[in-house]
Short mmCIF file of C-alpha atoms in Angstrom, two decimals:
data_model
loop_
_atom_site.label_atom_id
_atom_site.label_comp_id
_atom_site.label_asym_id
_atom_site.label_seq_id
_atom_site.Cartn_x
_atom_site.Cartn_y
_atom_site.Cartn_z
CA MET A 1 113.36 -52.34 41.19
CA VAL A 2 112.22 -55.27 43.35
CA TRP A 3 115.66 -56.94 43.21
CA LEU A 4 117.41 -53.72 44.19
CA ILE A 5 115.13 -53.24 47.17
CA LEU A 6 115.48 -56.91 48.18
CA GLY A 7 119.29 -56.63 48.03
CA ILE A 8 119.24 -53.48 50.15
CA VAL A 9 116.95 -55.13 52.71
CA VAL A 10 119.20 -58.21 52.93
CA PHE A 11 122.50 -56.27 53.05
CA LEU A 12 121.43 -53.49 55.39
CA GLY A 13 119.27 -55.90 57.37
CA ILE A 14 122.22 -58.04 58.45
CA HIS A 15 124.23 -54.87 59.10
CA SER A 16 121.39 -53.58 61.31
CA VAL A 17 121.34 -56.45 63.78
CA ARG A 18 123.30 -54.40 66.33
CA ILE A 19 120.86 -51.49 65.85
CA VAL A 20 117.55 -53.33 66.20
CA ALA A 21 118.52 -56.47 68.15
CA PRO A 22 121.80 -55.84 69.98
CA ALA A 23 121.59 -59.02 72.07
CA MET A 24 120.91 -61.29 69.09
CA ARG A 25 124.56 -61.37 67.97
CA GLN A 26 125.76 -62.43 71.41
CA GLN A 27 123.02 -65.05 71.68
CA ILE A 28 123.98 -66.63 68.35
CA ILE A 29 127.67 -66.58 69.29
CA ALA A 30 126.87 -68.19 72.66
CA GLN A 31 124.73 -70.91 71.00
CA ARG A 32 126.65 -71.63 67.82
CA GLY A 33 130.06 -70.01 68.20
CA GLU A 34 131.77 -66.95 66.79
CA GLY A 35 132.81 -68.75 63.59
CA PHE A 36 129.18 -69.55 62.78
CA TRP A 37 128.16 -65.92 63.35
CA LYS A 38 130.98 -64.49 61.24
CA GLY A 39 130.41 -67.02 58.46
CA SER A 40 126.65 -66.45 58.36
CA TYR A 41 127.08 -62.66 58.57
CA SER A 42 129.60 -62.69 55.72
CA LEU A 43 127.52 -64.99 53.53
CA ILE A 44 124.33 -62.96 53.99
CA SER A 45 126.27 -59.73 53.35
CA ILE A 46 127.77 -61.09 50.12
CA ILE A 47 124.38 -62.37 48.92
CA GLY A 48 122.79 -58.98 49.64
CA PHE A 49 125.65 -57.14 47.93
CA VAL A 50 125.41 -59.28 44.79
CA ILE A 51 121.62 -58.76 44.65
CA ILE A 52 122.14 -54.99 45.07
CA ILE A 53 124.58 -54.89 42.16
CA TRP A 54 122.34 -56.98 39.91
CA GLY A 55 119.18 -55.15 40.99
CA PHE A 56 120.78 -51.74 40.50
CA SER A 57 121.97 -52.64 37.00
CA LEU A 58 118.40 -53.64 36.10
CA ALA A 59 116.68 -50.76 37.91
CA ARG A 60 118.90 -48.09 36.33
CA LEU A 61 117.62 -49.12 32.91
CA GLU A 62 113.92 -49.16 33.82
CA GLY A 63 113.54 -46.51 36.52
CA PRO A 64 112.40 -42.96 35.85
CA GLN A 65 114.52 -39.84 36.22
CA LEU A 66 113.26 -38.01 39.32
CA PHE A 67 115.37 -34.88 38.93
CA ILE A 68 118.21 -33.48 36.86
CA PRO A 69 121.29 -33.28 39.09
CA PRO A 70 123.00 -29.90 39.25
CA VAL A 71 126.12 -29.52 37.13
CA TRP A 72 128.20 -28.87 40.24
CA GLY A 73 126.91 -32.10 41.82
CA THR A 74 129.52 -34.20 40.04
CA HIS A 75 132.33 -31.88 41.13
CA VAL A 76 131.22 -31.96 44.76
CA THR A 77 130.88 -35.74 44.57
CA LEU A 78 134.45 -36.07 43.29
CA LEU A 79 135.71 -34.06 46.27
CA LEU A 80 133.57 -35.96 48.78
CA MET A 81 134.79 -39.27 47.40
CA LEU A 82 138.42 -38.33 48.08
CA PHE A 83 137.55 -37.83 51.75
CA SER A 84 135.41 -40.97 51.72
CA PHE A 85 138.32 -43.14 50.53
CA ILE A 86 140.65 -41.62 53.12
CA LEU A 87 138.13 -42.28 55.90
CA LEU A 88 137.56 -45.80 54.62
CA MET A 89 141.30 -46.45 54.87
CA ALA A 90 141.46 -44.82 58.33
CA SER A 91 138.70 -47.14 59.56
CA ASN A 92 140.83 -50.18 58.69
CA LEU A 93 144.01 -49.00 60.41
CA PRO A 94 144.95 -48.70 64.07
CA ALA A 95 143.91 -45.41 65.64
CA GLY A 96 145.21 -42.21 64.15
CA ARG A 97 144.00 -38.65 64.57
CA ILE A 98 141.48 -39.08 61.73
CA LYS A 99 139.94 -42.12 63.38
CA ALA A 100 139.92 -40.42 66.79
CA ALA A 101 138.29 -37.25 65.43
CA THR A 102 135.55 -38.99 63.43
CA LYS A 103 135.00 -41.86 65.94
CA HIS A 104 133.27 -43.91 63.23
CA PRO A 105 135.23 -43.26 60.02
CA MET A 106 133.55 -46.11 58.10
CA LEU A 107 130.10 -44.65 58.74
CA VAL A 108 131.25 -41.14 57.85
CA ALA A 109 132.77 -42.54 54.64
CA ILE A 110 129.44 -44.18 53.76
CA GLN A 111 127.60 -40.93 54.50
CA LEU A 112 129.91 -38.94 52.21
CA TRP A 113 129.68 -41.61 49.49
CA ALA A 114 125.88 -41.76 49.64
CA PHE A 115 125.33 -38.00 49.87
CA GLY A 116 127.75 -37.32 47.03
CA HIS A 117 126.12 -39.88 44.78
CA LEU A 118 122.68 -38.42 45.54
CA LEU A 119 124.00 -35.06 44.33
CA ALA A 120 125.26 -36.58 41.08
CA ASN A 121 122.38 -38.95 40.22
CA GLY A 122 118.70 -38.18 39.86
CA ASP A 123 117.25 -41.51 38.77
CA LEU A 124 114.92 -43.49 41.03
CA ALA A 125 117.31 -46.44 41.41
CA SER A 126 120.11 -44.15 42.59
CA VAL A 127 117.84 -42.31 45.01
CA ILE A 128 116.69 -45.61 46.51
CA LEU A 129 120.21 -47.08 46.72
CA PHE A 130 122.17 -44.09 47.96
CA GLY A 131 119.30 -42.69 50.03
CA SER A 132 118.86 -45.96 51.90
CA PHE A 133 122.58 -46.18 52.68
CA LEU A 134 122.63 -42.56 53.84
CA VAL A 135 119.64 -43.04 56.15
CA TRP A 136 121.01 -46.36 57.45
CA SER A 137 124.45 -44.88 58.18
CA VAL A 138 122.93 -41.98 60.12
CA PHE A 139 120.83 -44.37 62.24
CA ASP A 140 123.81 -46.69 62.74
CA ARG A 141 125.99 -43.81 63.86
CA ILE A 142 123.37 -42.65 66.35
CA SER A 143 122.98 -46.22 67.59
CA GLU A 144 126.75 -46.69 67.86
CA ASN A 145 127.11 -43.48 69.88
CA ARG A 146 124.41 -44.67 72.29
CA ARG A 147 125.70 -48.23 72.48
CA VAL A 148 129.41 -47.59 72.99
CA PRO A 149 130.32 -45.46 76.01
CA ALA A 150 132.73 -42.61 75.46
CA ASP A 151 136.30 -43.70 75.97
CA ASP A 152 138.45 -42.21 78.65
CA PRO A 153 141.15 -40.44 76.63
CA SER A 154 143.74 -41.06 79.34
CA SER A 155 143.33 -44.84 78.97
CA LYS A 156 144.13 -44.87 75.26
CA PRO A 157 147.51 -44.49 73.60
CA ALA A 158 148.05 -41.32 71.61
CA PRO A 159 146.86 -41.65 68.02
CA ALA A 160 149.71 -42.38 65.63
CA ILE A 161 150.13 -39.80 62.89
CA ARG A 162 151.82 -42.53 60.85
CA ASN A 163 148.41 -44.21 60.48
CA ASP A 164 146.90 -40.95 59.21
CA VAL A 165 149.64 -40.61 56.60
CA ILE A 166 149.02 -44.18 55.44
CA ALA A 167 145.25 -43.56 55.29
CA ILE A 168 145.72 -40.36 53.28
CA VAL A 169 148.25 -41.81 50.83
CA VAL A 170 146.49 -45.15 50.26
CA GLY A 171 143.05 -43.50 50.16
CA ALA A 172 144.26 -40.94 47.62
CA VAL A 173 145.87 -43.62 45.42
CA ILE A 174 142.69 -45.74 45.41
CA TYR A 175 140.65 -42.59 44.71
CA VAL A 176 142.82 -41.75 41.69
CA LEU A 177 142.50 -45.33 40.41
CA PHE A 178 138.71 -45.16 40.77
CA VAL A 179 138.47 -41.84 38.93
CA TRP A 180 140.92 -43.01 36.27
CA LYS A 181 139.52 -46.47 35.40
CA LEU A 182 138.09 -48.55 38.26
CA HIS A 183 134.70 -46.82 38.52
CA LEU A 184 134.05 -47.32 34.81
CA TRP A 185 135.32 -50.89 34.93
CA LEU A 186 133.43 -51.93 38.08
CA ILE A 187 130.27 -49.79 37.85
CA GLY A 188 130.03 -49.13 34.12
CA VAL A 189 129.90 -45.35 34.49
CA ALA A 190 132.80 -42.94 34.08
CA PRO A 191 132.86 -40.52 37.05
CA VAL A 192 134.38 -37.81 34.86
CA ALA A 193 133.15 -37.19 31.34
CA VAL A 194 136.12 -36.99 29.00
#
């Protein structure tokens, strides 16, 4: 469990710099350059992510079961994950109506992912992993809303529906691939019992 927690602290820690020390990023960029910041940020993120994966694989085997998830939890999770993949795609495209409506589609995608997985998993490792991401994403969203002033809608171009169509189609295709094989291949657990 220690490795899982360490990985979460490293990964979410670097992703929390803008929440807890907003000026630190700019100071590092001013002193060392943007390339140094991006390289360091990426390296620390990857290290944290790898430790999370390794720690979670160990913790799942040793951690206790805190609760038995409801039978419907898996079904709700499957639905939430479809929306999560679509929002994830929307966050990586130029503005569309989905991105404009959610404002922070990546954070909403993480919230849906974490909440859904909390509904479907009752072991301690899952509660720690998904619970920490859910709490972090809520705090980050609050911080982002306070940090970034509301945009003047008249100064922005109209959201392109084309980007929404791309987000929906690509998100749905990746979702189907995850349900079909990728989740089992990457995570070791089939999302749907056959």
